């Protein structure tokens, strides 16, 4: 795996150089990507790869949960959503149930798209074209 370190370095740089408000977009994208990998592995009958990819998606959801500021009201709502998504991922992993994984993915896609729109609007209000 000669390319593993450069890819890891690139991904680290991508995270470190992104504006703070874009980090959830990276996390949502990563979780969606791992759910897609899990779904593909289920289709191929590769239970171990399906499990590994699902666990990576779960880890991202746990990271999103752990970074919430619970003093803010919206954080409580987000926590509940993340908790539900986490539950769907766990149940989907146990049963290798694509319906549950697809539901979790759909929710994350909506959250990603909503967050992207919020970032875009916030930039527009600040007069920032590209950051």
N, CA and C atoms as an extended XYZ file, in Angstrom:
393
Properties=species:S:1:pos:R:3:atomname:S:1:resname:S:1:resid:I:1 pbc="F F F"
N         0.819       -1.196        0.000 N   UNK     1
C         0.000        0.000        0.000 CA  UNK     1
C         0.858        1.253        0.000 C   UNK     1
N         1.524        1.470       -1.056 N   UNK     2
C         2.404        2.629       -1.157 CA  UNK     2
C         1.634        3.937       -1.186 C   UNK     2
N         0.375        3.905       -1.599 N   UNK     3
C        -0.400        5.147       -1.704 CA  UNK     3
C        -1.172        5.481       -0.432 C   UNK     3
N        -1.196        4.608        0.537 N   UNK     4
C        -1.992        4.849        1.740 CA  UNK     4
C        -1.555        6.110        2.485 C   UNK     4
N        -0.260        6.297        2.665 N   UNK     5
C         0.209        7.461        3.408 CA  UNK     5
C        -0.064        8.775        2.676 C   UNK     5
N         0.225        8.886        1.374 N   UNK     6
C        -0.104       10.139        0.678 CA  UNK     6
C        -1.600       10.449        0.701 C   UNK     6
N        -2.439        9.425        0.555 N   UNK     7
C        -3.887        9.646        0.603 CA  UNK     7
C        -4.280       10.134        1.986 C   UNK     7
N        -3.747        9.495        3.012 N   UNK     8
C        -4.039        9.901        4.386 CA  UNK     8
C        -3.571       11.326        4.644 C   UNK     8
N        -2.392       11.661        4.153 N   UNK     9
C        -1.859       13.018        4.312 CA  UNK     9
C        -2.749       14.026        3.604 C   UNK     9
N        -3.184       13.688        2.396 N   UNK    10
C        -4.076       14.575        1.638 CA  UNK    10
C        -5.384       14.783        2.394 C   UNK    10
N        -5.965       13.703        2.911 N   UNK    11
C        -7.229       13.814        3.639 CA  UNK    11
C        -7.056       14.654        4.900 C   UNK    11
N        -5.950       14.484        5.590 N   UNK    12
C        -5.685       15.283        6.787 CA  UNK    12
C        -5.578       16.754        6.420 C   UNK    12
N        -4.848       17.059        5.359 N   UNK    13
C        -4.719       18.447        4.904 CA  UNK    13
C        -6.073       19.027        4.510 C   UNK    13
N        -6.891       18.210        3.864 N   UNK    14
C        -8.217       18.657        3.446 CA  UNK    14
C        -9.036       19.082        4.665 C   UNK    14
N        -8.957       18.320        5.728 N   UNK    15
C        -9.694       18.646        6.948 CA  UNK    15
C        -9.109       19.888        7.614 C   UNK    15
N        -7.790       19.953        7.701 N   UNK    16
C        -7.143       21.056        8.410 CA  UNK    16
C        -7.287       22.401        7.707 C   UNK    16
N        -7.430       22.383        6.389 N   UNK    17
C        -7.495       23.645        5.651 CA  UNK    17
C        -8.919       24.092        5.327 C   UNK    17
N        -9.900       23.292        5.651 N   UNK    18
C       -11.294       23.659        5.391 CA  UNK    18
C       -11.784       24.656        6.426 C   UNK    18
N       -12.660       25.569        6.000 N   UNK    19
C       -13.316       26.423        6.998 CA  UNK    19
C       -14.112       25.549        7.975 C   UNK    19
N       -14.164       25.967        9.216 N   UNK    20
C       -14.790       25.185       10.284 CA  UNK    20
C       -16.215       24.752        9.941 C   UNK    20
N       -16.970       25.647        9.299 N   UNK    21
C       -18.368       25.323        9.014 CA  UNK    21
C       -18.524       24.237        7.951 C   UNK    21
N       -17.443       23.916        7.239 N   UNK    22
C       -17.510       22.869        6.220 CA  UNK    22
C       -17.188       21.480        6.767 C   UNK    22
N       -16.666       21.387        7.969 N   UNK    23
C       -16.280       20.081        8.508 CA  UNK    23
C       -17.451       19.104        8.594 C   UNK    23
N       -18.643       19.547        9.033 N   UNK    24
C       -19.762       18.596        9.016 CA  UNK    24
C       -20.054       18.051        7.618 C   UNK    24
N       -19.837       18.862        6.590 N   UNK    25
C       -20.047       18.382        5.221 CA  UNK    25
C       -19.109       17.218        4.907 C   UNK    25
N       -17.861       17.330        5.341 N   UNK    26
C       -16.900       16.242        5.127 CA  UNK    26
C       -17.329       14.986        5.878 C   UNK    26
N       -17.804       15.174        7.104 N   UNK    27
C       -18.239       14.024        7.899 CA  UNK    27
C       -19.480       13.376        7.302 C   UNK    27
N       -20.452       14.190        6.906 N   UNK    28
C       -21.645       13.627        6.259 CA  UNK    28
C       -21.245       12.862        5.004 C   UNK    28
N       -20.384       13.471        4.198 N   UNK    29
C       -19.935       12.816        2.968 CA  UNK    29
C       -19.230       11.499        3.238 C   UNK    29
N       -18.403       11.479        4.266 N   UNK    30
C       -17.706       10.243        4.627 CA  UNK    30
C       -18.662        9.155        5.074 C   UNK    30
N       -19.626        9.511        5.908 N   UNK    31
C       -20.601        8.526        6.383 CA  UNK    31
C       -21.409        7.970        5.213 C   UNK    31
N       -21.828        8.846        4.319 N   UNK    32
C       -22.589        8.411        3.138 CA  UNK    32
C       -21.743        7.465        2.286 C   UNK    32
N       -20.483        7.811        2.092 N   UNK    33
C       -19.579        6.970        1.299 CA  UNK    33
C       -19.436        5.577        1.928 C   UNK    33
N       -19.268        5.520        3.245 N   UNK    34
C       -19.114        4.221        3.903 CA  UNK    34
C       -20.412        3.414        3.878 C   UNK    34
N       -21.548        4.082        3.978 N   UNK    35
C       -22.824        3.364        3.850 CA  UNK    35
C       -22.940        2.789        2.441 C   UNK    35
N       -22.579        3.573        1.438 N   UNK    36
C       -22.608        3.068        0.057 CA  UNK    36
C       -21.698        1.854       -0.102 C   UNK    36
N       -20.522        1.908        0.507 N   UNK    37
C       -19.603        0.768        0.439 CA  UNK    37
C       -20.204       -0.453        1.130 C   UNK    37
N       -20.874       -0.223        2.246 N   UNK    38
C       -21.523       -1.317        2.964 CA  UNK    38
C       -22.631       -1.934        2.113 C   UNK    38
N       -23.422       -1.086        1.474 N   UNK    39
C       -24.499       -1.578        0.604 CA  UNK    39
C       -23.933       -2.397       -0.562 C   UNK    39
N       -22.858       -1.914       -1.160 N   UNK    40
C       -22.231       -2.648       -2.269 CA  UNK    40
C       -21.691       -3.998       -1.795 C   UNK    40
N       -21.108       -4.009       -0.607 N   UNK    41
C       -20.572       -5.258       -0.064 CA  UNK    41
C       -21.699       -6.252        0.224 C   UNK    41
N       -22.829       -5.763        0.703 N   UNK    42
C       -23.982       -6.646        0.924 CA  UNK    42
C       -24.402       -7.264       -0.403 C   UNK    42
N       -24.463       -6.438       -1.447 N   UNK    43
C       -24.835       -6.944       -2.777 CA  UNK    43
C       -23.884       -8.035       -3.258 C   UNK    43
N       -22.606       -7.907       -2.907 N   UNK    44
C       -21.597       -8.894       -3.323 CA  UNK    44
C       -21.548      -10.100       -2.385 C   UNK    44
N       -22.263      -10.020       -1.265 N   UNK    45
C       -22.228      -11.105       -0.296 CA  UNK    45
C       -21.008      -11.072        0.603 C   UNK    45
N       -20.308       -9.953        0.635 N   UNK    46
C       -19.103       -9.807        1.457 CA  UNK    46
C       -19.498       -9.208        2.809 C   UNK    46
N       -19.878      -10.093        3.728 N   UNK    47
C       -20.379       -9.643        5.031 CA  UNK    47
C       -19.324       -8.897        5.848 C   UNK    47
N       -18.080       -9.324        5.754 N   UNK    48
C       -17.028       -8.664        6.533 CA  UNK    48
C       -16.808       -7.232        6.060 C   UNK    48
N       -16.745       -7.036        4.747 N   UNK    49
C       -16.567       -5.681        4.212 CA  UNK    49
C       -17.791       -4.823        4.517 C   UNK    49
N       -18.976       -5.421        4.436 N   UNK    50
C       -20.204       -4.688        4.775 CA  UNK    50
C       -20.135       -4.220        6.228 C   UNK    50
N       -19.702       -5.107        7.095 N   UNK    51
C       -19.567       -4.775        8.519 CA  UNK    51
C       -18.524       -3.672        8.729 C   UNK    51
N       -17.353       -3.838        8.129 N   UNK    52
C       -16.276       -2.859        8.317 CA  UNK    52
C       -16.689       -1.468        7.847 C   UNK    52
N       -17.322       -1.396        6.690 N   UNK    53
C       -17.762       -0.097        6.168 CA  UNK    53
C       -18.849        0.506        7.049 C   UNK    53
N       -19.752       -0.339        7.520 N   UNK    54
C       -20.823        0.133        8.396 CA  UNK    54
C       -20.243        0.699        9.693 C   UNK    54
N       -19.284        0.008       10.262 N   UNK    55
C       -18.654        0.477       11.507 CA  UNK    55
C       -17.991        1.834       11.288 C   UNK    55
N       -17.388        2.035       10.142 N   UNK    56
C       -16.757        3.340        9.860 CA  UNK    56
C       -17.813        4.435        9.784 C   UNK    56
N       -18.963        4.129        9.180 N   UNK    57
C       -20.065        5.103        9.144 CA  UNK    57
C       -20.553        5.386       10.563 C   UNK    57
N       -20.675        4.334       11.374 N   UNK    58
C       -21.100        4.517       12.766 CA  UNK    58
C       -20.110        5.393       13.531 C   UNK    58
N       -18.837        5.185       13.301 N   UNK    59
C       -17.813        5.997       13.974 CA  UNK    59
C       -17.975        7.480       13.638 C   UNK    59
N       -18.307        7.764       12.398 N   UNK    60
C       -18.507        9.161       11.998 CA  UNK    60
C       -19.723        9.746       12.697 C   UNK    60
N       -20.796        8.974       12.795 N   UNK    61
C       -21.996        9.463       13.486 CA  UNK    61
C       -21.667        9.727       14.954 C   UNK    61
N       -20.912        8.838       15.570 N   UNK    62
C       -20.510        9.058       16.964 CA  UNK    62
C       -19.672       10.325       17.101 C   UNK    62
N       -18.815       10.585       16.130 N   UNK    63
C       -18.013       11.817       16.143 CA  UNK    63
C       -18.920       13.042       16.041 C   UNK    63
N       -19.892       12.987       15.148 N   UNK    64
C       -20.843       14.102       15.030 CA  UNK    64
C       -21.581       14.321       16.351 C   UNK    64
N       -21.971       13.235       17.001 N   UNK    65
C       -22.686       13.332       18.282 CA  UNK    65
C       -21.791       13.948       19.360 C   UNK    65
N       -20.531       13.552       19.364 N   UNK    66
C       -19.631       13.989       20.437 CA  UNK    66
C       -19.233       15.455       20.326 C   UNK    66
N       -19.395       16.040       19.155 N   UNK    67
C       -18.971       17.429       18.976 CA  UNK    67
C       -20.096       18.439       19.178 C   UNK    67
N       -21.296       17.952       19.477 N   UNK    68
C       -22.423       18.870       19.672 CA  UNK    68
C       -22.280       19.648       20.973 C   UNK    68
N       -22.646       20.912       20.940 N   UNK    69
C       -22.701       21.755       22.134 CA  UNK    69
C       -24.108       21.613       22.706 C   UNK    69
N       -24.243       20.787       23.733 N   UNK    70
C       -25.567       20.461       24.262 CA  UNK    70
C       -26.228       21.627       24.997 C   UNK    70
N       -25.557       22.758       25.110 N   UNK    71
C       -26.186       23.955       25.669 CA  UNK    71
C       -27.079       24.642       24.641 C   UNK    71
N       -26.931       24.254       23.390 N   UNK    72
C       -27.747       24.835       22.326 CA  UNK    72
C       -28.939       23.916       22.054 C   UNK    72
N       -30.111       24.516       21.896 N   UNK    73
C       -31.336       23.738       21.693 CA  UNK    73
C       -31.260       22.862       20.439 C   UNK    73
N       -30.714       23.402       19.364 N   UNK    74
C       -30.639       22.623       18.120 CA  UNK    74
C       -29.779       21.380       18.284 C   UNK    74
N       -28.805       21.436       19.164 N   UNK    75
C       -27.933       20.281       19.388 CA  UNK    75
C       -28.716       19.098       19.930 C   UNK    75
N       -29.714       19.371       20.749 N   UNK    76
C       -30.539       18.285       21.296 CA  UNK    76
C       -31.322       17.602       20.177 C   UNK    76
N       -31.825       18.391       19.238 N   UNK    77
C       -32.550       17.822       18.095 CA  UNK    77
C       -31.605       17.029       17.198 C   UNK    77
N       -30.435       17.602       16.932 N   UNK    78
C       -29.450       16.899       16.110 CA  UNK    78
C       -29.007       15.604       16.777 C   UNK    78
N       -28.826       15.643       18.091 N   UNK    79
C       -28.412       14.444       18.816 CA  UNK    79
C       -29.439       13.331       18.621 C   UNK    79
N       -30.718       13.694       18.725 N   UNK    80
C       -31.783       12.702       18.531 CA  UNK    80
C       -31.747       12.121       17.118 C   UNK    80
N       -31.531       12.977       16.131 N   UNK    81
C       -31.433       12.494       14.751 CA  UNK    81
C       -30.230       11.571       14.575 C   UNK    81
N       -29.088       11.987       15.105 N   UNK    82
C       -27.889       11.154       14.996 CA  UNK    82
C       -28.093        9.817       15.710 C   UNK    82
N       -28.756        9.863       16.851 N   UNK    83
C       -29.026        8.646       17.611 CA  UNK    83
C       -29.893        7.685       16.786 C   UNK    83
N       -30.897        8.234       16.120 N   UNK    84
C       -31.770        7.414       15.278 CA  UNK    84
C       -30.974        6.823       14.108 C   UNK    84
N       -30.167        7.647       13.465 N   UNK    85
C       -29.342        7.163       12.348 CA  UNK    85
C       -28.405        6.060       12.836 C   UNK    85
N       -27.797        6.276       13.980 N   UNK    86
C       -26.890        5.275       14.562 CA  UNK    86
C       -27.634        3.956       14.789 C   UNK    86
N       -28.844        4.059       15.316 N   UNK    87
C       -29.653        2.860       15.565 CA  UNK    87
C       -29.934        2.121       14.253 C   UNK    87
N       -30.283        2.872       13.211 N   UNK    88
C       -30.562        2.255       11.908 CA  UNK    88
C       -29.298        1.574       11.367 C   UNK    88
N       -28.155        2.208       11.540 N   UNK    89
C       -26.903        1.607       11.079 CA  UNK    89
C       -26.598        0.314       11.834 C   UNK    89
N       -26.783        0.337       13.140 N   UNK    90
C       -26.517       -0.859       13.951 CA  UNK    90
C       -27.453       -1.989       13.536 C   UNK    90
N       -28.749       -1.684       13.452 N   UNK    91
C       -29.717       -2.713       13.076 CA  UNK    91
C       -29.474       -3.207       11.646 C   UNK    91
N       -29.152       -2.284       10.753 N   UNK    92
C       -28.846       -2.672        9.378 CA  UNK    92
C       -27.605       -3.540        9.292 C   UNK    92
N       -26.642       -3.277       10.157 N   UNK    93
C       -25.413       -4.063       10.178 CA  UNK    93
C       -25.684       -5.472       10.695 C   UNK    93
N       -26.456       -5.564       11.750 N   UNK    94
C       -26.759       -6.876       12.326 CA  UNK    94
C       -27.485       -7.755       11.315 C   UNK    94
N       -28.515       -7.177       10.684 N   UNK    95
C       -29.364       -7.947        9.773 CA  UNK    95
C       -28.891       -7.901        8.324 C   UNK    95
N       -27.861       -7.095        8.047 N   UNK    96
C       -27.435       -6.825        6.663 CA  UNK    96
C       -28.667       -6.399        5.854 C   UNK    96
N       -29.421       -5.477        6.455 N   UNK    97
C       -30.689       -4.986        5.911 CA  UNK    97
C       -30.457       -3.687        5.152 C   UNK    97
N       -30.546       -3.775        3.837 N   UNK    98
C       -30.288       -2.611        2.998 CA  UNK    98
C       -31.304       -1.492        3.223 C   UNK    98
N       -32.537       -1.832        3.546 N   UNK    99
C       -33.577       -0.812        3.739 CA  UNK    99
C       -33.189        0.132        4.879 C   UNK    99
N       -32.700       -0.427        5.973 N   UNK   100
C       -32.300        0.407        7.110 CA  UNK   100
C       -31.086        1.270        6.768 C   UNK   100
N       -30.155        0.703        6.040 N   UNK   101
C       -28.970        1.462        5.642 CA  UNK   101
C       -29.339        2.565        4.658 C   UNK   101
N       -30.235        2.261        3.740 N   UNK   102
C       -30.681        3.272        2.774 CA  UNK   102
C       -31.432        4.405        3.465 C   UNK   102
N       -32.201        4.074        4.506 N   UNK   103
C       -32.889        5.122        5.269 CA  UNK   103
C       -31.872        6.034        5.951 C   UNK   103
N       -30.870        5.439        6.582 N   UNK   104
C       -29.825        6.230        7.243 CA  UNK   104
C       -29.107        7.108        6.226 C   UNK   104
N       -28.785        6.539        5.082 N   UNK   105
C       -28.104        7.303        4.031 CA  UNK   105
C       -28.966        8.467        3.556 C   UNK   105
N       -30.245        8.219        3.353 N   UNK   106
C       -31.153        9.275        2.906 CA  UNK   106
C       -31.225       10.424        3.894 C   UNK   106
N       -31.275       10.098        5.177 N   UNK   107
C       -31.307       11.145        6.202 CA  UNK   107
C       -30.013       11.952        6.183 C   UNK   107
N       -28.896       11.263        6.055 N   UNK   108
C       -27.605       11.960        6.016 CA  UNK   108
C       -27.469       12.823        4.767 C   UNK   108
N       -27.992       12.350        3.654 N   UNK   109
C       -27.947       13.154        2.427 CA  UNK   109
C       -28.758       14.437        2.597 C   UNK   109
N       -29.922       14.316        3.227 N   UNK   110
C       -30.737       15.514        3.486 CA  UNK   110
C       -30.019       16.474        4.423 C   UNK   110
N       -29.403       15.936        5.469 N   UNK   111
C       -28.680       16.778        6.420 CA  UNK   111
C       -27.486       17.451        5.747 C   UNK   111
N       -26.780       16.707        4.922 N   UNK   112
C       -25.637       17.269        4.185 CA  UNK   112
C       -26.087       18.407        3.272 C   UNK   112
N       -27.159       18.170        2.539 N   UNK   113
C       -27.648       19.181        1.602 CA  UNK   113
C       -28.148       20.425        2.328 C   UNK   113
N       -28.824       20.220        3.457 N   UNK   114
C       -29.306       21.347        4.260 CA  UNK   114
C       -28.134       22.142        4.813 C   UNK   114
N       -27.120       21.434        5.319 N   UNK   115
C       -25.939       22.110        5.869 CA  UNK   115
C       -25.202       22.884        4.777 C   UNK   115
N       -25.086       22.290        3.601 N   UNK   116
C       -24.407       22.964        2.488 CA  UNK   116
C       -25.136       24.252        2.121 C   UNK   116
N       -26.446       24.213        2.124 N   UNK   117
C       -27.233       25.410        1.821 CA  UNK   117
C       -27.047       26.466        2.912 C   UNK   117
N       -27.003       26.035        4.169 N   UNK   118
C       -26.798       26.975        5.278 CA  UNK   118
C       -25.427       27.647        5.173 C   UNK   118
N       -24.407       26.882        4.823 N   UNK   119
C       -23.055       27.440        4.649 CA  UNK   119
C       -23.065       28.466        3.524 C   UNK   119
N       -23.723       28.114        2.438 N   UNK   120
C       -23.810       29.010        1.280 CA  UNK   120
C       -24.507       30.320        1.661 C   UNK   120
N       -25.611       30.232        2.385 N   UNK   121
C       -26.340       31.433        2.808 CA  UNK   121
C       -25.517       32.274        3.780 C   UNK   121
N       -24.836       31.622        4.709 N   UNK   122
C       -24.005       32.347        5.676 CA  UNK   122
C       -22.881       33.097        4.967 C   UNK   122
N       -22.279       32.470        3.976 N   UNK   123
C       -21.217       33.129        3.210 CA  UNK   123
C       -21.769       34.330        2.451 C   UNK   123
N       -22.931       34.150        1.876 N   UNK   124
C       -23.553       35.238        1.119 CA  UNK   124
C       -23.824       36.434        2.030 C   UNK   124
N       -24.315       36.158        3.239 N   UNK   125
C       -24.581       37.229        4.205 CA  UNK   125
C       -23.302       37.940        4.618 C   UNK   125
N       -22.199       37.195        4.692 N   UNK   126
C       -20.910       37.789        5.068 CA  UNK   126
C       -20.210       38.420        3.873 C   UNK   126
N       -20.769       38.231        2.693 N   UNK   127
C       -20.151       38.784        1.493 CA  UNK   127
C       -18.970       37.983        1.003 C   UNK   127
N       -18.910       36.723        1.377 N   UNK   128
C       -17.818       35.851        0.963 CA  UNK   128
C       -18.286       35.034       -0.235 C   UNK   128
N       -17.544       35.121       -1.338 N   UNK   129
C       -17.912       34.366       -2.534 CA  UNK   129
C       -17.393       32.936       -2.429 C   UNK   129
N       -16.111       32.779       -2.247 N   UNK   130
C       -15.487       31.461       -2.088 CA  UNK   130
C       -14.513       31.513       -0.933 C   UNK   130
N       -14.514       30.466       -0.163 N   UNK   131
C       -13.591       30.377        0.967 CA  UNK   131
C       -12.830       29.103        0.898 C   UNK   131
